[in-house]
Coordinates of C-alpha atoms in Angstrom, one line a residue:
M1 CA 103.6 49.9 120.3
L2 CA 106.1 52.6 121.5
T3 CA 106.9 52.4 125.2
G4 CA 109.2 54.2 127.6
L5 CA 110.3 57.8 127.6
C6 CA 112.2 57.6 124.3
G7 CA 109.1 56.2 122.6
W8 CA 106.9 58.9 124.1
S9 CA 109.3 61.7 123.0
F10 CA 109.3 60.3 119.4
L11 CA 105.5 60.1 119.4
Q12 CA 105.2 63.7 120.7
G13 CA 107.6 64.9 118.0
H14 CA 105.7 63.0 115.2
M15 CA 102.4 64.4 116.4
A16 CA 103.8 68.0 116.4
E17 CA 105.1 67.6 112.9
T18 CA 101.7 66.5 111.5
T19 CA 99.4 68.7 113.5
P20 CA 97.4 70.9 111.1
L21 CA 97.9 74.6 111.5
L22 CA 95.2 75.5 109.0
T23 CA 92.5 73.5 107.4
G24 CA 89.8 74.2 104.8
T25 CA 87.0 71.7 104.4
G26 CA 84.4 71.6 101.6
L27 CA 85.1 75.1 100.6
N28 CA 82.7 76.6 98.0
R29 CA 82.7 80.1 96.6
S30 CA 81.0 81.6 93.6
F31 CA 80.7 85.1 92.0
R32 CA 78.0 86.5 89.8
I33 CA 79.2 88.2 86.6
G34 CA 76.1 89.8 85.0
A35 CA 73.5 87.0 84.6
R36 CA 76.2 84.3 84.8
E37 CA 77.3 82.6 88.1
V38 CA 80.9 81.5 88.2
N39 CA 81.9 78.7 90.6
V40 CA 85.4 79.6 91.8
L41 CA 85.9 77.1 94.6
R42 CA 84.1 73.8 94.2
G43 CA 84.4 71.7 97.4
I44 CA 88.1 72.2 98.1
D45 CA 89.7 70.5 101.1
F46 CA 93.1 71.8 102.1
T47 CA 95.5 71.2 105.0
L48 CA 98.6 73.2 106.0
I49 CA 101.0 71.7 108.5
E50 CA 102.9 74.0 110.8
G51 CA 106.4 74.7 109.6
E52 CA 105.9 73.8 105.9
S53 CA 106.1 76.0 102.8
V54 CA 103.3 75.2 100.3
F55 CA 102.7 76.6 96.9
L56 CA 99.3 76.8 95.3
Y57 CA 99.6 77.1 91.5
G58 CA 97.4 77.1 88.5
A59 CA 96.2 79.2 85.6
S60 CA 94.7 82.6 85.9
G61 CA 91.1 82.3 87.1
A62 CA 91.6 78.8 88.5
G63 CA 90.6 79.9 92.0
K64 CA 94.0 80.0 93.8
T65 CA 93.8 83.6 95.0
T66 CA 90.2 83.1 96.2
L67 CA 91.3 80.0 98.1
L68 CA 94.2 81.9 99.7
Y69 CA 91.9 84.8 100.8
T70 CA 89.3 82.3 102.1
L71 CA 91.9 80.4 104.1
A72 CA 93.2 83.7 105.5
G73 CA 89.8 84.8 106.8
L74 CA 89.4 87.5 104.2
E75 CA 86.6 86.0 102.0
K76 CA 83.9 84.0 103.7
P77 CA 83.0 80.8 101.8
E78 CA 79.4 80.1 100.9
A79 CA 79.9 76.6 102.3
G80 CA 82.7 74.8 104.2
K81 CA 84.9 75.5 107.2
V82 CA 88.2 77.1 107.8
K83 CA 90.0 76.3 111.0
F84 CA 93.2 77.9 112.4
R85 CA 94.7 75.9 115.2
G86 CA 91.3 74.2 115.7
T87 CA 89.3 77.5 115.8
S88 CA 86.7 78.0 113.1
L89 CA 87.6 81.4 111.7
Y90 CA 84.2 82.3 110.2
D91 CA 82.4 81.5 113.5
L92 CA 84.2 84.4 115.1
S93 CA 83.1 88.0 115.1
M94 CA 84.6 90.3 112.5
G95 CA 86.7 91.9 115.3
K96 CA 88.0 88.6 116.5
Q97 CA 88.9 87.5 113.0
A98 CA 90.9 90.7 112.5
E99 CA 92.5 90.2 115.9
M100 CA 93.6 86.7 114.9
R101 CA 95.0 87.9 111.5
N102 CA 96.9 90.7 113.2
K103 CA 98.4 88.5 115.8
Y104 CA 99.2 85.3 113.9
M105 CA 99.3 86.1 110.2
G106 CA 101.4 88.1 107.8
F107 CA 100.7 89.0 104.1
V108 CA 102.8 89.7 101.0
F109 CA 100.9 90.8 97.9
Q110 CA 101.7 91.2 94.2
S111 CA 101.3 95.0 94.5
Y112 CA 103.6 95.9 97.4
F113 CA 101.2 98.3 99.1
L114 CA 103.9 100.5 100.6
L115 CA 102.8 103.9 101.7
P116 CA 104.6 106.3 99.3
E117 CA 105.1 109.0 102.0
L118 CA 106.8 106.6 104.4
T119 CA 110.4 105.4 104.3
A120 CA 111.3 101.7 104.0
L121 CA 111.9 101.6 107.8
E122 CA 108.6 103.3 108.5
N123 CA 106.7 101.0 106.2
V124 CA 108.1 97.9 107.9
M125 CA 107.4 99.4 111.3
L126 CA 103.8 100.2 110.4
P127 CA 102.2 97.0 111.8
C128 CA 104.0 97.6 115.1
M129 CA 102.8 101.2 115.2
I130 CA 99.2 100.0 114.6
S131 CA 99.4 97.5 117.5
G132 CA 101.2 99.9 119.8
K133 CA 104.6 98.2 119.8
D134 CA 108.1 99.6 119.5
G135 CA 109.2 97.7 116.4
K136 CA 112.2 99.8 115.3
G137 CA 114.9 97.4 116.2
R138 CA 113.1 94.4 114.7
A139 CA 112.3 96.4 111.5
E140 CA 116.0 97.5 111.1
S141 CA 117.1 93.9 111.6
L142 CA 114.7 92.5 109.1
L143 CA 115.6 95.2 106.5
A144 CA 119.3 94.3 107.0
R145 CA 118.5 90.6 106.5
V146 CA 116.7 91.3 103.2
G147 CA 119.7 93.3 101.9
L148 CA 118.3 96.8 102.5
G149 CA 120.3 97.8 105.6
E150 CA 121.7 100.8 103.8
R151 CA 118.3 102.0 102.4
L152 CA 116.3 102.4 105.6
H153 CA 115.4 106.0 104.9
H154 CA 114.6 105.7 101.2
L155 CA 111.0 106.3 100.0
P156 CA 109.3 103.6 97.9
A157 CA 109.7 105.7 94.7
E158 CA 113.5 105.6 95.3
L159 CA 113.5 101.7 95.3
S160 CA 113.3 99.2 92.5
G161 CA 110.4 96.8 92.3
G162 CA 112.5 94.0 93.8
E163 CA 113.6 96.2 96.6
Q164 CA 110.0 97.3 97.3
Q165 CA 109.0 93.6 97.6
R166 CA 111.9 93.0 100.0
V167 CA 110.5 95.8 102.1
A168 CA 107.0 94.1 101.9
I169 CA 108.6 90.8 103.0
A170 CA 110.3 92.5 106.0
R171 CA 107.0 94.2 106.9
S172 CA 105.1 90.9 106.8
L173 CA 107.4 89.4 109.4
V174 CA 107.8 92.3 111.7
N175 CA 105.0 91.2 114.1
D176 CA 106.4 87.6 114.3
P177 CA 103.5 85.9 112.6
V178 CA 103.0 82.2 112.8
L179 CA 101.7 82.0 109.2
L180 CA 102.7 84.0 106.1
F181 CA 100.4 84.3 103.0
A182 CA 102.0 85.4 99.7
D183 CA 99.7 86.2 96.8
E184 CA 101.6 86.2 93.5
P185 CA 104.7 87.9 95.2
T186 CA 106.6 87.8 91.9
G187 CA 103.8 89.0 89.6
N188 CA 105.2 92.5 89.0
L189 CA 108.8 91.4 88.7
D190 CA 111.0 90.0 85.9
S191 CA 111.8 86.3 86.1
K192 CA 115.3 86.7 87.5
T193 CA 114.2 89.1 90.3
G194 CA 111.2 87.0 90.9
S195 CA 113.3 83.9 91.5
Q196 CA 115.5 85.9 93.9
I197 CA 112.5 87.1 95.8
V198 CA 111.0 83.6 96.2
E199 CA 114.4 82.2 97.4
L200 CA 114.6 85.1 99.9
L201 CA 111.1 84.5 101.1
L202 CA 111.7 80.8 101.6
G203 CA 115.0 81.5 103.3
M204 CA 113.5 84.0 105.7
V205 CA 110.5 81.8 106.5
R206 CA 112.7 78.8 107.2
E207 CA 115.1 80.9 109.3
E208 CA 112.2 82.3 111.3
K209 CA 110.6 78.9 111.6
R210 CA 107.3 80.1 110.1
T211 CA 104.7 78.5 107.9
L212 CA 104.2 79.8 104.3
L213 CA 101.4 79.6 101.8
V214 CA 102.2 81.0 98.4
V215 CA 99.9 81.5 95.3
T216 CA 101.7 81.6 92.0
H217 CA 100.9 81.0 88.3
D218 CA 104.5 79.8 87.8
Q219 CA 104.9 76.1 88.2
N220 CA 108.7 76.5 88.0
L221 CA 108.5 78.5 91.3
A222 CA 106.0 76.1 92.9
V223 CA 108.6 73.3 93.0
L224 CA 110.8 75.3 95.3
G225 CA 108.5 74.7 98.3
D226 CA 108.1 71.7 100.5
R227 CA 104.8 70.8 98.7
A228 CA 102.9 72.0 95.7
S229 CA 99.1 71.8 95.0
R230 CA 97.6 72.6 91.7
I231 CA 94.2 74.1 91.3
V232 CA 92.2 73.6 88.1
D233 CA 88.7 75.1 87.6
G234 CA 88.1 75.5 91.3
K235 CA 89.2 72.0 92.3
M236 CA 92.5 70.7 93.8
E237 CA 93.9 68.4 91.1
V238 CA 97.4 67.5 92.2
E239 CA 99.3 67.3 95.4
A240 CA 103.0 66.4 95.3

């Protein structure tokens, strides 16, 4: 048994390291395609610890993106619970769910979803504009850190695919989220640029002390995180 102040400090640190940030329990989700029902998630349990970077990988159609969207509060499961810091997401009203996502979560997608009429700086500032914050300084700093400090005023059409994804990464971090979700962030990029983007994303998340959950079909990228989980036919097969 641990005793004394040093022992208590160690115990507190250990508890903090292993406290779940996000949990999914018994998650089930199906879709109907014509007369056929497809079971996409089949009783999945998943835990994400604060501060870790985890990759979900598997073949196309395995259920990994559906799982990410379900964990992010974007697709309600037919059965099961999703808890963020102990709060059951889908027991909240739609407004409270959106409020929690806006306050605590950031998103990076395969398609960059940049507004074509806005500059890189304006695209990164957009979440701040929506929440009524002055995010210009933070946005400029993030763009500099992703290597686009000289391209603040370029439109998306003037940027390469890799540069657009860098803008999207900066945008996802501008509101200081606790948790970052990335859905196939390299899917529209060549392998070299994709690897650079994943390394940048991991570096930014670790520097900012955030938690990261990435979906990818590329097992070679999945090994770059702290932990990798493989999904096969709607079930979690491997955790390493």
